[in-house]
Coordinates of C-alpha atoms and ligand atoms in Angstrom, one line a residue:
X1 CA -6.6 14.7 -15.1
X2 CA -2.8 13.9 -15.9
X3 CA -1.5 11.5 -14.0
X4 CA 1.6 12.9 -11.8
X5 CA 3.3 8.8 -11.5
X6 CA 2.9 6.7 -14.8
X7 CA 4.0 3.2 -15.2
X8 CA 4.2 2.0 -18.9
X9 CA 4.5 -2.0 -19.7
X10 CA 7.2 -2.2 -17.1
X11 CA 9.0 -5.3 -16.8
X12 CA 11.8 -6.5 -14.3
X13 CA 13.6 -9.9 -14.5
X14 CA 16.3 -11.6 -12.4
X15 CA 17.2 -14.4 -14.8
X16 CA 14.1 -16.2 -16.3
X17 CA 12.4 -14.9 -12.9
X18 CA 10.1 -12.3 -13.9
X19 CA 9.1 -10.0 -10.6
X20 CA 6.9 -7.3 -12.4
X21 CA 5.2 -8.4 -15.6
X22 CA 4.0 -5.8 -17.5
X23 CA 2.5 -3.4 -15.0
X24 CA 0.4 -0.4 -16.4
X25 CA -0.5 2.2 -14.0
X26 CA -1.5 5.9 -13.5
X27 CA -1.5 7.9 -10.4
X28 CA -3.0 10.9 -10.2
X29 CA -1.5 14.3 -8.4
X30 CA -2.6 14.8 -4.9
X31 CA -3.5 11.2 -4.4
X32 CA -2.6 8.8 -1.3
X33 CA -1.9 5.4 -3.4
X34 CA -1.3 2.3 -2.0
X35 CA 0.6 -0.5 -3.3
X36 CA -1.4 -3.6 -1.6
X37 CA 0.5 -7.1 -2.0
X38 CA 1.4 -10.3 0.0
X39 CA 5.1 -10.3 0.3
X40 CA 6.7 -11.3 -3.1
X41 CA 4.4 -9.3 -4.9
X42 CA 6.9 -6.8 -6.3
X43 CA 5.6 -4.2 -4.6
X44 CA 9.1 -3.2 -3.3
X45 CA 10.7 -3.5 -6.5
X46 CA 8.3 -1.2 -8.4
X47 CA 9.1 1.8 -6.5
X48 CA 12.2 0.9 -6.0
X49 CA 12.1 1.6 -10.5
X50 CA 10.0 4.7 -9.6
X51 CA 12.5 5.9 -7.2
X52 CA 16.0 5.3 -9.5
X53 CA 16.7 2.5 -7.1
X54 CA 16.4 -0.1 -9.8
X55 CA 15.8 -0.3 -13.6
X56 CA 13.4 -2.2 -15.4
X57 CA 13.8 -4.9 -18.3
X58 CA 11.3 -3.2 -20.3
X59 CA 8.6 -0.9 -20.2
X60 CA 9.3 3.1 -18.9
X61 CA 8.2 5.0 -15.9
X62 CA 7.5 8.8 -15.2
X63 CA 7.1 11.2 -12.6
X64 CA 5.5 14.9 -13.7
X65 CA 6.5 13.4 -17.3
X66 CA 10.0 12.5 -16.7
X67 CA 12.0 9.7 -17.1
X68 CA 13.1 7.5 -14.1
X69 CA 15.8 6.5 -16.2
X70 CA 17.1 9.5 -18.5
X71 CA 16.4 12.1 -16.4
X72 CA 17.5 10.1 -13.4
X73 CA 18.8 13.3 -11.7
X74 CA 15.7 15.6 -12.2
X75 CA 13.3 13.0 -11.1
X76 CA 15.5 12.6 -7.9
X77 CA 15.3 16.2 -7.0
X78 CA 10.8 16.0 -6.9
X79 CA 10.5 12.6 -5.3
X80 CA 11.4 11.8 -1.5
X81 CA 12.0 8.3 -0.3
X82 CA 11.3 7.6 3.5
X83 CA 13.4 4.1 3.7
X84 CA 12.1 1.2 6.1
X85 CA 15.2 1.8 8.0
X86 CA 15.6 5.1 9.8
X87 CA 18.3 7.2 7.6
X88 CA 18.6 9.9 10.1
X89 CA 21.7 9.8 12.5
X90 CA 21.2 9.7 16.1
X91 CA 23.7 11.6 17.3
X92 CA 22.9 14.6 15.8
X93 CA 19.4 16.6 16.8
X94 CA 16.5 17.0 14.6
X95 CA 18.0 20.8 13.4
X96 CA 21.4 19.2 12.6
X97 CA 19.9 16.0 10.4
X98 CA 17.9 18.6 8.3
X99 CA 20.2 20.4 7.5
X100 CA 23.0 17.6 6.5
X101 CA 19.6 16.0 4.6
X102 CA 19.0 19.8 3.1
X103 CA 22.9 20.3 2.0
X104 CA 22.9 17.0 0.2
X105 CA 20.5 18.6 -1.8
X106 CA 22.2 21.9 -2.1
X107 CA 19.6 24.2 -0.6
X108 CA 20.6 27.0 0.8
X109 CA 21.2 27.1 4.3
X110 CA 18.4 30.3 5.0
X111 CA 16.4 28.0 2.5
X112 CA 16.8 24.7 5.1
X113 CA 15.9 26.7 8.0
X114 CA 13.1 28.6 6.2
X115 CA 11.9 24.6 5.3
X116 CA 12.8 23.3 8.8
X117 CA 10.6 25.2 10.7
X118 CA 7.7 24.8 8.2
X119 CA 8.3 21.3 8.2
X120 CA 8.5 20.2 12.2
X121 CA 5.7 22.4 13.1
X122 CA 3.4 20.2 10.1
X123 CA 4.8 17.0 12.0
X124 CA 4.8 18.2 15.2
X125 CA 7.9 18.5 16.2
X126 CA 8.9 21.9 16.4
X127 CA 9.4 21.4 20.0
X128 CA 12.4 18.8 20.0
X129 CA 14.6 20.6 17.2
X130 CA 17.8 20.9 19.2
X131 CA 17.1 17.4 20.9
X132 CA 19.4 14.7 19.9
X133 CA 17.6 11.6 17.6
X134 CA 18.0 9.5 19.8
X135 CA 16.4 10.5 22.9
X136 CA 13.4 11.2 20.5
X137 CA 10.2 8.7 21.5
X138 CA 9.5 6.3 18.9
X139 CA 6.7 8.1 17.3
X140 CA 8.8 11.3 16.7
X141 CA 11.7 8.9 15.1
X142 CA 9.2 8.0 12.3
X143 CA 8.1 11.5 11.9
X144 CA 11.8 13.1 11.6
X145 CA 12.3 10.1 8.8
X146 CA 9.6 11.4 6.9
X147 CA 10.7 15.4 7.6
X148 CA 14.4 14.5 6.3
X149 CA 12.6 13.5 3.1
X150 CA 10.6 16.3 3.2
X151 CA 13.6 18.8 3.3
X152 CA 13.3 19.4 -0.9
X153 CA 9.5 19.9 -1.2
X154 CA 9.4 17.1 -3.0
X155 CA 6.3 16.8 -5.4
X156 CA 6.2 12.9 -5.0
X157 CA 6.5 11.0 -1.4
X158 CA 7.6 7.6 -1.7
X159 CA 7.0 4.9 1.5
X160 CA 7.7 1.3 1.2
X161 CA 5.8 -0.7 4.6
X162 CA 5.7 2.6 6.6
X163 CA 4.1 1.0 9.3
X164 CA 5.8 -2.6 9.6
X165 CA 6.8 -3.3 13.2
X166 CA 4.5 -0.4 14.7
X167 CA 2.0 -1.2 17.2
X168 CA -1.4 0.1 16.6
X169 CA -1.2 3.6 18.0
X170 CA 2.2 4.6 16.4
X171 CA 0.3 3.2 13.0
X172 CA -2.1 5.3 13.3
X173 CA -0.2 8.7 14.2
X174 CA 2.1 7.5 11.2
X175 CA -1.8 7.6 9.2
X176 CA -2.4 11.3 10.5
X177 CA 1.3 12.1 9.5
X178 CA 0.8 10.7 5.7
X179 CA -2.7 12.2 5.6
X180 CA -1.1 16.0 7.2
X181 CA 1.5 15.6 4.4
X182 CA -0.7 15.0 1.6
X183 CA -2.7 17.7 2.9
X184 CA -0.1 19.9 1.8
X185 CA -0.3 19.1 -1.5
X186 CA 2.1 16.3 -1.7
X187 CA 1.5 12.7 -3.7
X188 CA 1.7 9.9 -1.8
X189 CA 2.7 6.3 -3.0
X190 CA 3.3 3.6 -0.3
X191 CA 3.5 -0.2 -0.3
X192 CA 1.6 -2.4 2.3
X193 CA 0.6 -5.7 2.9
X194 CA -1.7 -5.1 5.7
X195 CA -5.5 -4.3 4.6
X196 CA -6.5 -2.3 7.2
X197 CA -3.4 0.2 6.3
X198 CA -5.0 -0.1 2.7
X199 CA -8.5 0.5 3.4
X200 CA -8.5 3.4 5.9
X201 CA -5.6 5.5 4.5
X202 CA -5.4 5.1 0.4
X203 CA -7.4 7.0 -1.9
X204 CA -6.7 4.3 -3.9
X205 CA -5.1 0.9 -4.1
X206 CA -3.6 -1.3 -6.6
X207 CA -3.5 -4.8 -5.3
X208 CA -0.4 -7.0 -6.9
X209 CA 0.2 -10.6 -6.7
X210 CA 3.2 -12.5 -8.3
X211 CA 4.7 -9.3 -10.0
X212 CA 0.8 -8.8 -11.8
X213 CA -1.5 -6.5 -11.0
X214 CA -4.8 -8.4 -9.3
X215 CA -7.5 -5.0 -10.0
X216 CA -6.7 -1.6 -8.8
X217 CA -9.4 1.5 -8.2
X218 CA -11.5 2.7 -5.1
X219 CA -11.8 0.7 -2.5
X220 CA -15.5 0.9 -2.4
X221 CA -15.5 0.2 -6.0
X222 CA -13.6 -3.0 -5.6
X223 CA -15.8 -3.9 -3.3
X224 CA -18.9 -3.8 -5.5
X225 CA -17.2 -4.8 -7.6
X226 CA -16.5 -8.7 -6.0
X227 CA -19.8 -8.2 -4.8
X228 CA -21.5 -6.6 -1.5
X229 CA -22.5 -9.4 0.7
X230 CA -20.2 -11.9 2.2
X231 CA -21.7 -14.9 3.8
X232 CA -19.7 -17.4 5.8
X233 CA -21.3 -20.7 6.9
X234 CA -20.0 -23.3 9.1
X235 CA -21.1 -27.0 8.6
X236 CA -20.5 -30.4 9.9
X237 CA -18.9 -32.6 8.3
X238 CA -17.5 -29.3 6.4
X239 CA -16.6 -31.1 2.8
X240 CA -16.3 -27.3 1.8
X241 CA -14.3 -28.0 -1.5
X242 CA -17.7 -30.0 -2.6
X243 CA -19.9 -27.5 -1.3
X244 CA -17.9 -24.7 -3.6
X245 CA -18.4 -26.0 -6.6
X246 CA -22.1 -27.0 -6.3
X247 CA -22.4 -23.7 -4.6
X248 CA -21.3 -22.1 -7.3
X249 CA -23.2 -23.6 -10.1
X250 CA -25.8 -21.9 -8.6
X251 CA -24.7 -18.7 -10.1
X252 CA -23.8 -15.1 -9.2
X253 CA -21.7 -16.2 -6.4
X254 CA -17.8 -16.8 -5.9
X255 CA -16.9 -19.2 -3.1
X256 CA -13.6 -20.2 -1.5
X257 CA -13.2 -21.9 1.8
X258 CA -10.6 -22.7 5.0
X259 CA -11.0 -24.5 8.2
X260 CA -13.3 -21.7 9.1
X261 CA -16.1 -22.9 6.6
X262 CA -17.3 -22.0 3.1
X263 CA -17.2 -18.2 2.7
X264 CA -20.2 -16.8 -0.1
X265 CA -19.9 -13.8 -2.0
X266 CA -23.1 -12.6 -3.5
X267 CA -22.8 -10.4 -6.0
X268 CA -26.5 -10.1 -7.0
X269 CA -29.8 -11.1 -5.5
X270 CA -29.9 -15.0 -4.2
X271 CA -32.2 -16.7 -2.3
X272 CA -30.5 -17.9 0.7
X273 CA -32.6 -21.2 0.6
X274 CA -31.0 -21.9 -2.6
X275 CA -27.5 -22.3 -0.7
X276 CA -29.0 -24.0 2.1
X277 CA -30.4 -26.8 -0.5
X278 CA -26.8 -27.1 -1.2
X279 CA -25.8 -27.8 1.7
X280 CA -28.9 -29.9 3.0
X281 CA -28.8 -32.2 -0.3
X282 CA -25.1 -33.1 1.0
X283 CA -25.9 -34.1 4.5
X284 CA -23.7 -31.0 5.8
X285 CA -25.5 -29.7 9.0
X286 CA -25.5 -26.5 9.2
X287 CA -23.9 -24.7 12.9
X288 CA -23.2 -21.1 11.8
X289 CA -24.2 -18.9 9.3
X290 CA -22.3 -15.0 9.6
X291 CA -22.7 -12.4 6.9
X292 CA -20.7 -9.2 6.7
X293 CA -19.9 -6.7 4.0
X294 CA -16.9 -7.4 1.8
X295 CA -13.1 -6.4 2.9
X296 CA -10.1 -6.3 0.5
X297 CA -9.2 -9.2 1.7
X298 CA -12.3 -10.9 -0.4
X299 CA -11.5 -8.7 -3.2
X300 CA -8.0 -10.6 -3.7
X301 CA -9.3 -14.0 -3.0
X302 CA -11.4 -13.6 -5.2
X303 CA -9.8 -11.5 -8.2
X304 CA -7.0 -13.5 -8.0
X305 CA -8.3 -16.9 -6.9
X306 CA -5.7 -17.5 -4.8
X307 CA -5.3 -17.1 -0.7
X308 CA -4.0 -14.1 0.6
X309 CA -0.7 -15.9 2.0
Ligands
LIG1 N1 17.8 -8.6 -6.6 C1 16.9 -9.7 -6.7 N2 17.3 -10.8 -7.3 C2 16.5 -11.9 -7.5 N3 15.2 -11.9 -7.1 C3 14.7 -10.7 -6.5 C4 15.6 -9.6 -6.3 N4 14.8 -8.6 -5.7 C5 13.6 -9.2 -5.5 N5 13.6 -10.4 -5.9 C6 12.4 -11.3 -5.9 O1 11.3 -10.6 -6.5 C7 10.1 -10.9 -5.9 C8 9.4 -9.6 -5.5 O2 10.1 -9.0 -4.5 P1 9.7 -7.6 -3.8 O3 9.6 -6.6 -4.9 O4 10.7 -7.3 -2.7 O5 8.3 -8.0 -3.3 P2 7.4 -7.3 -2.1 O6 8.0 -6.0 -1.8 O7 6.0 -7.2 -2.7 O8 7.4 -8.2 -0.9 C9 10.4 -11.8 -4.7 O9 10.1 -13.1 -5.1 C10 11.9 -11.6 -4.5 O10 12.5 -12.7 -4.0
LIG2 MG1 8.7 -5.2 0.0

């Protein structure tokens, strides 16, 4: 299948700081992709390029085939942006914002009210059309952002940390709102650095660290991937930064440790007594031993050998 989003070699520097070093990327039509990164990844400045915010010091990006820098004003008109901030205004009621967001677009007016209705019924607001913005709940705030970048039918929707400063009910009604949307046919690209946003919602996730990217692909697969079986033992004394290496000169396994203890990933078949030598032949005394399958969280630690920070 042709990708609908490409990124090609793209590049961005501020100075002799490089934030995105030659990302490659393809994101197919219909997909919900997430963007996963600590903060500083350049998660925000990579579709901040895909979205004619920003252009890059090398490389080239598309959307259906066009260029985010050439063809600036085409690519504009199939992409929607839904910024952190609300853009709507609050004085005016849902009805009014579409159609100011509509007119800056030049649709017709029959066109934005044809588009209107289609639109708050799919996020559930049909209801409050003539209410003012602001006397909407906080919910329906983060919906009507999304519908006033709906207004065009735009091919591509574009989200940087949808969900930052939600609590865990509004995060998951924004998750139903993304999922209803791409439903309808649209592709979805959104930046997060929370896991659990990653996980449950994306198709598929790239996962960036220091303007790189870490692994991308199916959550599942990444998971196999680092391996199924996590194992975290707790010991006393806990000289965990001994423990890994030994640990994993044992082979098959990646380690990496915290205050928490020594955390195992197997990623084929190891006898357990074989790690408990390990830690037997140091004097570590073992108090807890938890195992549990692999989260994304693993997966970075462990294809990027660093901490998720
Ligand atoms: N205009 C800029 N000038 C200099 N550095 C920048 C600029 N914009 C972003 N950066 C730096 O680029 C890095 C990546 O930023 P950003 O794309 O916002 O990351 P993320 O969205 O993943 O948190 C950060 O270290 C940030 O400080
Ligand atoms: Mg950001």
């Amino acid at each position: 299948m042709e990708p609908i989003i490409e990124f090609r070699s793209i590049t961005k520097s501020y100075g002799d700081f490089k934030v995105l070093d030659n990302v490659t990327l393809g994101i197919e039509k219909g997909t919900i992709f997430g963007l996963l990164g600590p903060n500083g990844a350049g998660k925000s400045t990579l579709i901040k390029i895909l979205s004619c915010q920003s252009r890059p010091s090398s490389g080239h990006a598309y959307i259906s085939g066009l260029d985010v820098v050439s063809d600036k004003k085409e690519v504009l008109s199939i992409i929607g942006v839904v910024p952190q901030e609300n853009s709507f205004y609050d004085e005016l009621t849902i009805n009014e914002n579409l159609k100011f967001f509509g007119s800056l677009y030049r649709i017709r007016p029959i066109e934005i009210k044809k588009r209107s209705h289609k639109i708050l019924a799919l996020l559930k607001l049909d209801e409050k059309s003539d209410t003012r913005a602001n006397n909407l709940s906080g919910g329906m705030k983060t919906r009507l952002n999304i519908a006033c970048a709906l207004i065009h039918k735009p091919e591509v929707l574009i989200l940087d940390e949808p969900s930052v400063g939600l609590d865990p009910v509004s995060r998951k009604a924004l998750w139903e709102t993304i999922r209803v949307v791409n439903n309808e046919g649209t592709t979805i690209l959104l930046t997060t650095h929370y896991m659990e946003e990653a996980d449950l919602l994306c198709d598929r996730i790239l996962i960036m660290n220091r303007g790189r990217i870490v692994i991308e692909g199916k959550q599942e697969e990444l998971k196999k991937k680092v391996g199924e079986t996590m194992i975290l033992i707790t010991s006393s004394p806990g000289n965990y930064h001994v423990l890994k290496g030994e640990v994993e000169s044992l082979g098959n396994i990646s380690c990496s440790f915290s205050d928490k203890g020594l955390k195992i990933i197997l990623t084929g078949q190891m006898q357990l007594h074989n790690i408990f030598d390990v830690f037997e032949s140091h004097e570590e005394k073992i108090i807890t031993v938890e195992s549990s399958t692999t989260s994304l969280e693993d997966v970075f630690i462990h294809a990027s050998g660093e901490e998720w920070h």
